[in-house]
Amino acid sequence: MIGKDTALAASYLQQGKLVAIPTETVYGLAARIDIDASVLSIFEAKNRPAFDPLIVHIADPSWLGPLVLDIPEAAKQLMDKAWPGPVTLLFKKSELVSDLVTSGNDTVAIRMPNHPLTLETLRLLGRPVAAPSANPFGYVSPTQAAHVEKQLGDRVSYILDGGESGVGLESTIVSFVEARPIVLRLGGMSLEELETLLGEAPEVNIATHSNPKAPGQLDTHYATGIPLIHASDIRRLASELKGQKLALLSFEESYSDLPWINSEVLSKEGDMKAAAQSLFAAMRRLDEGEADFILAEVFPETGLGRAINDRLQRASHRK
Ligand code: TXA
Ligand code: MG
């Protein structure tokens, strides 16, 4: 069922059921963190491996205290300025947070999402929820209620429809577990903005297989069914793949002299925020087409372009 009824959403959550919730980044698949069976049902619905920890979502910064051992000063300052918003903070967890949520880690990732329907639902519920992106494990994250409906519609009690996600990329994850802040995942808050809010350039340590710090940051992720190739020279690649049916995913250039069978130009005006907002929906549309390959441009490595390149790079890994 899809709708805008926050009281209904809160009552399903209260009963321990799964509800898809809108956020400014992407849609989440939410359940209470204090009922083990509910947390497990998230992993089951997404077909997500148990070693990939969940982000806890809260409706107010005051909900944070009981969930963590300590709130460092730098984290306080960032929360003050950035919440509600597209940044998740990593803390040492308290015993209120179960090992199921954190996949056995002694840390917990927490954020306050910026969406009125979800904030109201959480306030009505009166407790935090865990919410990964509401997509089958490894696929592109949903930015519309219809994306969730299509893939997980039969697995959730309710989809709270909050329209299209405004940011379009998952939250940036910053760890405050060490002495200095460390960015573990690029996302909806750019490094430039984060630097301004922190007052210093944070260390960036993006996880890969060889670096298990954020265990969920697998190389193969955000993947379309049609193979996607992330390349800086689109023309050369298109000529190498001559004879194949090709689809284009680009920032502002349309390469209209080439014979695309589908194309998605994310922002003809060169607006990176607009491009980020439409990225995942565009990937889904291309994936529904008939191409043999999707050729995705390397975006400028600035602002949200870095996170877009991160997602396209992971989408392009093949098992
Ligand atoms: O924007 C978002 O963050 C969205 C919306 C729904 O809020 N959620 C989201 O969740 O992207 P998910 O599950 O798709 O990604 C969560 C990632 C994990 O894969 C992992 O990389 C990291 O967050 N994470 C969570 N808890 C962690 C922990 N204790 N230590 C290290 N990384 C953690
Ligand atoms: Mg995800």
XYZ file of N, CA, C and O in Angstrom, residues 6-21 29-35 38 42 118 121-122 124-125 127-131 157-158 160:
152
model
N 1.021 9.384 7.802
C 2.113 9.191 8.764
C 1.654 8.395 9.990
O 2.438 7.635 10.561
N 0.389 8.568 10.393
C -0.106 7.819 11.560
C -0.131 6.324 11.247
O 0.241 5.487 12.083
N -0.533 5.990 10.033
C -0.563 4.581 9.626
C 0.869 4.021 9.548
O 1.151 2.921 10.033
N 1.755 4.803 8.969
C 3.159 4.379 8.884
C 3.707 4.119 10.281
O 4.351 3.087 10.534
N 3.442 5.038 11.204
C 3.950 4.891 12.581
C 3.332 3.669 13.249
O 4.008 2.954 13.999
N 2.062 3.400 12.959
C 1.439 2.259 13.639
C 1.981 0.923 13.113
O 2.198 -0.002 13.882
N 2.249 0.834 11.828
C 2.910 -0.383 11.314
C 4.298 -0.549 11.946
O 4.682 -1.655 12.345
N 5.047 0.538 12.005
C 6.383 0.447 12.620
C 6.270 0.009 14.074
O 7.015 -0.853 14.543
N 5.319 0.605 14.770
C 5.093 0.254 16.180
C 4.877 -1.262 16.339
O 5.384 -1.889 17.252
N 4.128 -1.826 15.383
C 3.852 -3.278 15.425
C 5.047 -4.131 14.999
O 4.943 -5.354 14.908
N 6.153 -3.480 14.642
C 7.348 -4.237 14.278
C 7.447 -4.532 12.790
O 8.314 -5.278 12.350
N 6.549 -3.916 11.996
C 6.538 -4.202 10.554
C 7.491 -3.291 9.771
O 7.971 -2.283 10.280
N 7.697 -3.654 8.514
C 8.558 -2.865 7.626
C 7.762 -1.777 6.928
O 6.692 -2.040 6.373
N 8.312 -0.569 6.915
C 7.685 0.549 6.203
C 8.765 1.256 5.382
O 9.855 1.521 5.898
N 8.467 1.539 4.129
C 9.403 2.321 3.309
C 9.158 3.800 3.582
O 8.012 4.257 3.572
N 10.252 4.518 3.865
C 10.124 5.934 4.241
C 10.893 6.827 3.268
O 11.987 6.479 2.815
N 14.225 1.584 4.002
C 13.366 0.457 4.391
C 13.475 0.354 5.908
O 14.457 -0.141 6.435
N 12.431 0.855 6.602
C 12.570 1.093 8.034
C 11.908 0.029 8.890
O 10.882 -0.549 8.519
N 12.528 -0.192 10.063
C 11.927 -1.031 11.103
C 12.514 -0.623 12.452
O 13.597 -0.011 12.508
N 11.801 -0.963 13.522
C 12.281 -0.673 14.877
C 13.615 -1.352 15.126
O 13.837 -2.472 14.680
N 14.485 -0.667 15.888
C 15.794 -1.280 16.180
C 15.758 -2.155 17.416
O 16.692 -2.903 17.676
N 14.667 -2.072 18.188
C 14.644 -2.768 19.480
C 13.881 -4.099 19.422
O 13.611 -4.707 20.445
N 13.496 -4.531 18.217
C 12.879 -5.856 18.068
C 13.749 -6.630 17.078
O 13.828 -6.280 15.897
N 12.338 -7.720 13.771
C 12.095 -6.624 12.826
C 13.385 -6.253 12.099
O 13.394 -6.034 10.888
N 14.491 -6.744 7.826
C 15.087 -5.794 6.864
C 16.097 -6.533 5.988
O 16.083 -6.416 4.753
N 8.690 11.815 7.131
C 9.449 10.836 7.910
C 9.729 11.348 9.319
O 9.613 10.604 10.300
N 6.539 10.890 11.187
C 6.330 9.468 11.499
C 7.189 9.037 12.691
O 6.709 8.362 13.607
N 8.450 9.445 12.671
C 9.349 9.053 13.763
C 8.911 9.670 15.085
O 8.962 9.032 16.141
N 5.833 10.433 15.900
C 4.645 9.682 16.341
C 5.052 8.338 16.943
O 4.501 7.896 17.949
N 6.037 7.705 16.329
C 6.518 6.410 16.810
C 7.254 6.575 18.140
O 7.169 5.713 19.011
N 10.464 6.559 18.699
C 11.723 5.816 18.849
C 12.432 5.727 17.500
O 11.800 5.881 16.450
N 13.744 5.423 17.555
C 14.506 5.358 16.297
C 14.162 4.135 15.450
O 13.627 3.147 15.959
N 14.462 4.228 14.176
C 14.342 3.072 13.283
C 15.685 2.858 12.587
O 16.478 3.789 12.460
N 15.915 1.622 12.147
C 17.043 1.341 11.265
C 16.494 1.397 9.850
O 15.376 0.950 9.595
N 17.267 1.972 8.920
C 16.774 2.052 7.545
C 17.904 2.062 6.530
O 18.580 3.073 6.357
N 4.828 -3.363 4.603
C 3.428 -3.151 4.969
C 2.903 -1.865 4.358
O 1.724 -1.752 4.046
N 3.797 -0.896 4.190
C 3.344 0.415 3.731
C 4.509 1.156 3.091
O 5.662 1.016 3.535
N 5.440 4.990 2.466
C 5.080 6.383 2.731
C 5.606 7.213 1.557
O 6.821 7.282 1.330
